[in-house]
Structure formats: structure tokens, C-alpha cells
Short mmCIF file of C-alpha atoms in Angstrom, two decimals:
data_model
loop_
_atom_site.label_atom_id
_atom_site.label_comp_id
_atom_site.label_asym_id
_atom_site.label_seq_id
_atom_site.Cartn_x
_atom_site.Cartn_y
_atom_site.Cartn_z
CA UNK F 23 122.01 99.66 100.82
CA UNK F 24 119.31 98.48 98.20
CA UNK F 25 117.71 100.51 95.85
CA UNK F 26 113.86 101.71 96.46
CA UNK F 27 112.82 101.88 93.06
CA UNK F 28 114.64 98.94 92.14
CA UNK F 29 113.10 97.11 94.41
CA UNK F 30 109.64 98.85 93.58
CA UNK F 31 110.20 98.00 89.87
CA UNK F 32 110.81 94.28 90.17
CA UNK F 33 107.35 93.56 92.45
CA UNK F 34 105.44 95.36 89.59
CA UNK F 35 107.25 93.08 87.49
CA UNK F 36 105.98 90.08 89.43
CA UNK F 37 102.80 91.93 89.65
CA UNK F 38 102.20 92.38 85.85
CA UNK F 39 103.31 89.36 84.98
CA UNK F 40 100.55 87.45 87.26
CA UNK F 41 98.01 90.33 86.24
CA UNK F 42 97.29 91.74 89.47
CA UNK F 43 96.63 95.08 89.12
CA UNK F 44 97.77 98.00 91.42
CA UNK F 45 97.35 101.58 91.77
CA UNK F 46 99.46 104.49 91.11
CA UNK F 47 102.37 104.84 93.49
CA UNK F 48 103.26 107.90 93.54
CA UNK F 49 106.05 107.89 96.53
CA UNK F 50 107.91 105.01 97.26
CA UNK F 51 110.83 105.82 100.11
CA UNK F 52 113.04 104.25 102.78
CA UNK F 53 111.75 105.21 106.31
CA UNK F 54 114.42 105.46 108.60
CA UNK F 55 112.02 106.32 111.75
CA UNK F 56 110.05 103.17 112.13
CA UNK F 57 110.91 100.62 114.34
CA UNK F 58 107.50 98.30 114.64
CA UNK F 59 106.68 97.37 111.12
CA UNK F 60 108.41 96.28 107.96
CA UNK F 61 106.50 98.88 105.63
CA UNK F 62 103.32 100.64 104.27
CA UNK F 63 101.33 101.53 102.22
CA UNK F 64 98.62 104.44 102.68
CA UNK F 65 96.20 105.78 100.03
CA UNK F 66 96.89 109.55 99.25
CA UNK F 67 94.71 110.06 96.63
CA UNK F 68 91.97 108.33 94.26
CA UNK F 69 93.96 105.19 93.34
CA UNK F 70 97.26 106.98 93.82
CA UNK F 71 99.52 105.42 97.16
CA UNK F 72 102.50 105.66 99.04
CA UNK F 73 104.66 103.04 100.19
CA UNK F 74 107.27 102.94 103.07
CA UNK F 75 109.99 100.11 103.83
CA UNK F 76 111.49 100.00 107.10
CA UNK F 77 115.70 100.47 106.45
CA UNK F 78 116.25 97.46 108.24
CA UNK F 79 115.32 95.69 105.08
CA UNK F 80 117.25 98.09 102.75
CA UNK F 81 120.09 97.34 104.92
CA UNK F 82 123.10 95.39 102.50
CA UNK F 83 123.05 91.93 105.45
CA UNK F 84 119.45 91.71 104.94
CA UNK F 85 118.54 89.22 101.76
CA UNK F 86 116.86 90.57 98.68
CA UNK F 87 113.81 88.22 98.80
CA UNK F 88 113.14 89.55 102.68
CA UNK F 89 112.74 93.07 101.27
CA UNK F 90 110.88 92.18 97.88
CA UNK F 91 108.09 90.01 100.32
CA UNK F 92 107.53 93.11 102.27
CA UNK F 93 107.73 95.57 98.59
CA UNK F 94 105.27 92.66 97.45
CA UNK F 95 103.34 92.70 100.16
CA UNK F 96 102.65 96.89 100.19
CA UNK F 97 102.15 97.00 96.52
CA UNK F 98 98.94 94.23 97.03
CA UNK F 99 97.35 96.98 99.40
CA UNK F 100 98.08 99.77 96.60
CA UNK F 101 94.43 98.79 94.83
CA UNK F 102 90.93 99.92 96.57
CA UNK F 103 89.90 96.64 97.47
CA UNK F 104 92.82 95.42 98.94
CA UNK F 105 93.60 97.63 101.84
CA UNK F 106 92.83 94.51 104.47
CA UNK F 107 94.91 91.49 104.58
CA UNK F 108 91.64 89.43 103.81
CA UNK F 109 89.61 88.77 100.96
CA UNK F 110 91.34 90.07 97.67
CA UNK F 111 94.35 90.81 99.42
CA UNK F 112 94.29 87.28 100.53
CA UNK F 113 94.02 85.75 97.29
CA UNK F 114 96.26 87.30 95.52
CA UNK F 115 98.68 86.95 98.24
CA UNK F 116 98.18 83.36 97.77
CA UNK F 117 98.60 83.54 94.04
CA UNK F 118 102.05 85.20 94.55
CA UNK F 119 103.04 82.41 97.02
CA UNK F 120 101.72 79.56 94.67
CA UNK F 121 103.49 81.60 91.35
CA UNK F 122 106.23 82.41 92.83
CA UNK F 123 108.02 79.28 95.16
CA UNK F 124 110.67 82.10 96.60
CA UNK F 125 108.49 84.56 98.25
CA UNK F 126 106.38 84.08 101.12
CA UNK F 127 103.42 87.05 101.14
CA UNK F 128 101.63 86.89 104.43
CA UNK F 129 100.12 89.50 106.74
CA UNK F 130 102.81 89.83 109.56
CA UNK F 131 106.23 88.10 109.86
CA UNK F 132 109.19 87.97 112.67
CA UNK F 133 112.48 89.62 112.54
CA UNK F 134 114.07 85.99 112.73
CA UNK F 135 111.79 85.08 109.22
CA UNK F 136 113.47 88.20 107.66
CA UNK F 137 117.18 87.69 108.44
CA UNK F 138 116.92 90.94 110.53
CA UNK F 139 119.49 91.12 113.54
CA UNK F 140 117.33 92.51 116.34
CA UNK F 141 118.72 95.06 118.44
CA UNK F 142 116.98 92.70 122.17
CA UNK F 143 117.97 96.30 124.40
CA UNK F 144 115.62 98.06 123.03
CA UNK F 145 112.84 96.41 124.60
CA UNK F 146 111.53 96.90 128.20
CA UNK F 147 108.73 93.67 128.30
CA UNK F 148 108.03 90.65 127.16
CA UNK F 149 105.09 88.27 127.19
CA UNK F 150 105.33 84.31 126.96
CA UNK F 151 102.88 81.96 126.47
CA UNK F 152 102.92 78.67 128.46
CA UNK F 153 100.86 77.00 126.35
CA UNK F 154 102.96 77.03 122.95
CA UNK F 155 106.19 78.90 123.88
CA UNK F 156 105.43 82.46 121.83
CA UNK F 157 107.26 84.84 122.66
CA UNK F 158 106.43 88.52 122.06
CA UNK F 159 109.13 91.41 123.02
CA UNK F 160 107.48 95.14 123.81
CA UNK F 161 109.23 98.08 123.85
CA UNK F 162 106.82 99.71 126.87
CA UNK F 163 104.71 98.78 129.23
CA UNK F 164 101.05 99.16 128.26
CA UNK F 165 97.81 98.79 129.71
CA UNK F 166 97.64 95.08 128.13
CA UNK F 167 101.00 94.10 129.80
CA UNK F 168 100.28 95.49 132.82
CA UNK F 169 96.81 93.57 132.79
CA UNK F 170 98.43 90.01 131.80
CA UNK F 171 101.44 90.85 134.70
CA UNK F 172 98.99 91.56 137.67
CA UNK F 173 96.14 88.71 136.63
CA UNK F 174 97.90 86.05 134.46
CA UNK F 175 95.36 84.01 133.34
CA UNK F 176 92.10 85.60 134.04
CA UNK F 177 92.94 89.16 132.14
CA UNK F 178 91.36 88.43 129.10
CA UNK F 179 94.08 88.22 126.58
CA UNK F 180 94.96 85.41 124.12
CA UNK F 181 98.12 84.52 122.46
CA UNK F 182 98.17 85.20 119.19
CA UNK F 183 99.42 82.17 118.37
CA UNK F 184 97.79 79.15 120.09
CA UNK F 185 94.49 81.49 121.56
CA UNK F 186 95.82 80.20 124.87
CA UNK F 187 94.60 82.51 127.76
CA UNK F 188 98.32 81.11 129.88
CA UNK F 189 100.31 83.85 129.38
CA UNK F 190 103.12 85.63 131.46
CA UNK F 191 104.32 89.20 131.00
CA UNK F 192 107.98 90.32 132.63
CA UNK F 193 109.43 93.54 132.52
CA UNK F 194 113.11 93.08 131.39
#
């Protein structure tokens, strides 16, 4: 298992040394509950944050560079203008990528991208797009799915991918 302050300490370092500035972190902690997102980072007082990272990256199989994107990634949002993934976030995101060859800082990334083995029975649904081949795994059946099963293409959704409007949802 990887260290979380270790890990904290080393995307300051990359921080710093590009002079992006950051708030005050004042918790920084492994969370062993979430199952739909690699971390966070929430504001918990005037410029002070807290960061989560999903165990799945902590995890020893998991590379170091898949947990220090997502470490890199949180810390950007730990500064008042930077709480989207657009504008400021954006660019310094960019800066990161351009500075720093290894890391890739974007707003969302797949399990496969990570090195993370994906426990597949956990999910109930998935939706495919015939346009471009996405495929997006679900672990319940929501209004959206339910929409895109019983009308296909007329329910209003898009792949997020292609914007494609051809998409199939089956329930696994």
C-alpha cells in the first residue's frame, strides 16, 4: 500500500516547482468507501481543502504515476479558482502535462488508463454506442438507462464520446 502523504508531498513538489499555487490541505486520506471516482477534493474552509484517493490507487499492483495523476489532479482543484476542470484548472493542467512528459492530468480517465483491475460483477448495465464502440458499465439501472433501453435512438442521450445519439443499453 502507498503512502498518502508521500504521495501528497511529491505533487506539491511538482506543484512548487512549476509555481502553481494551492491551498491549504488540511486532510489528505485513503477512502476505502468509494467505488465511482478516483478522488477529491472539497473546500472545508477559506482556502483550506480536503482530498480523498480512492484505495484502488493506493493499492501496491497499481503504478505510482496512476496515483500521483489523480494526487495531481485533486491538488489543482485545492485553489478558489480552480474548483472546475475548465479555465485555470485547465491550464495548469496543461502546464503539468507539457512540464512533466510522465503524467497525464485530465478531467476523467478509465480504469484500463490507470492499470486498475476492474472487478466486471459488480455492474448490473451497460450502454454501447454503435457509432464509435464506447462502452460505459453502470452499476444500476437509472432513469437514463432505462430511457436509452426502451427508445434507443430517439431518448435524447449522447455518447460521451462521439455525441452519437446510436446508443444501446443492456442489463447484464
Amino acid at each position: 500500500m502507498k503512502d498518502v502523504k508521500v504521495l501528497l508531498q511529491d505533487a506539491k513538489d511538482v506543484l512548487d516547482d512549476l509555481n502553481i499555487p494551492y491551498g491549504n490541505i488540511v486532510r489528505c486520506y485513503i477512502n476505502y468507501r468509494a467505488q465511482s471516482r478516483w478522488g477529491r477534493c472539497r473546500q472545508v474552509g477559506r482556502n483550506e481543502y480536503e482530498i480523498d484517493i480512492s484505495y484502488s490507487l493506493m493499492d501496491d499492483d497499481t503504478t505510482w504515476e496512476a496515483a500521483m495523476n489523480t494526487m495531481i489532479h485533486e491538488l489543482l482543484h485545492a485553489h478558489k479558482d480552480r474548483m472546475c476542470h475548465t479555465g485555470e484548472w485547465k491550464r495548469c493542467a496543461e502546464l503539468v502535462n507539457r512540464e512533466y512528459p510522465i503524467y497525464t492530468i485530465k478531467r476523467c480517465s478509465s480504469a484500463e488508463e490507470r492499470g486498475v483491475t476492474v472487478n466486471m460483477s459488480k455492474y448490473k448495465c451497460k450502454v454501447v454506442c454503435h457509432a464509435c464502440g464506447n462502452t460505459n458499465y453502470y452499476m444500476r439501472e437509472g432513469k437514463a438507462i432505462q430511457k436509452i433501453r426502451r427508445y434507443g435512438i430517439a431518448s435524447g442521450y449522447r455518447c460521451g464520446k462521439c455525441g452519437s445519439h446510436n446508443l444501446h443499453a443492456e442489463v447484464l
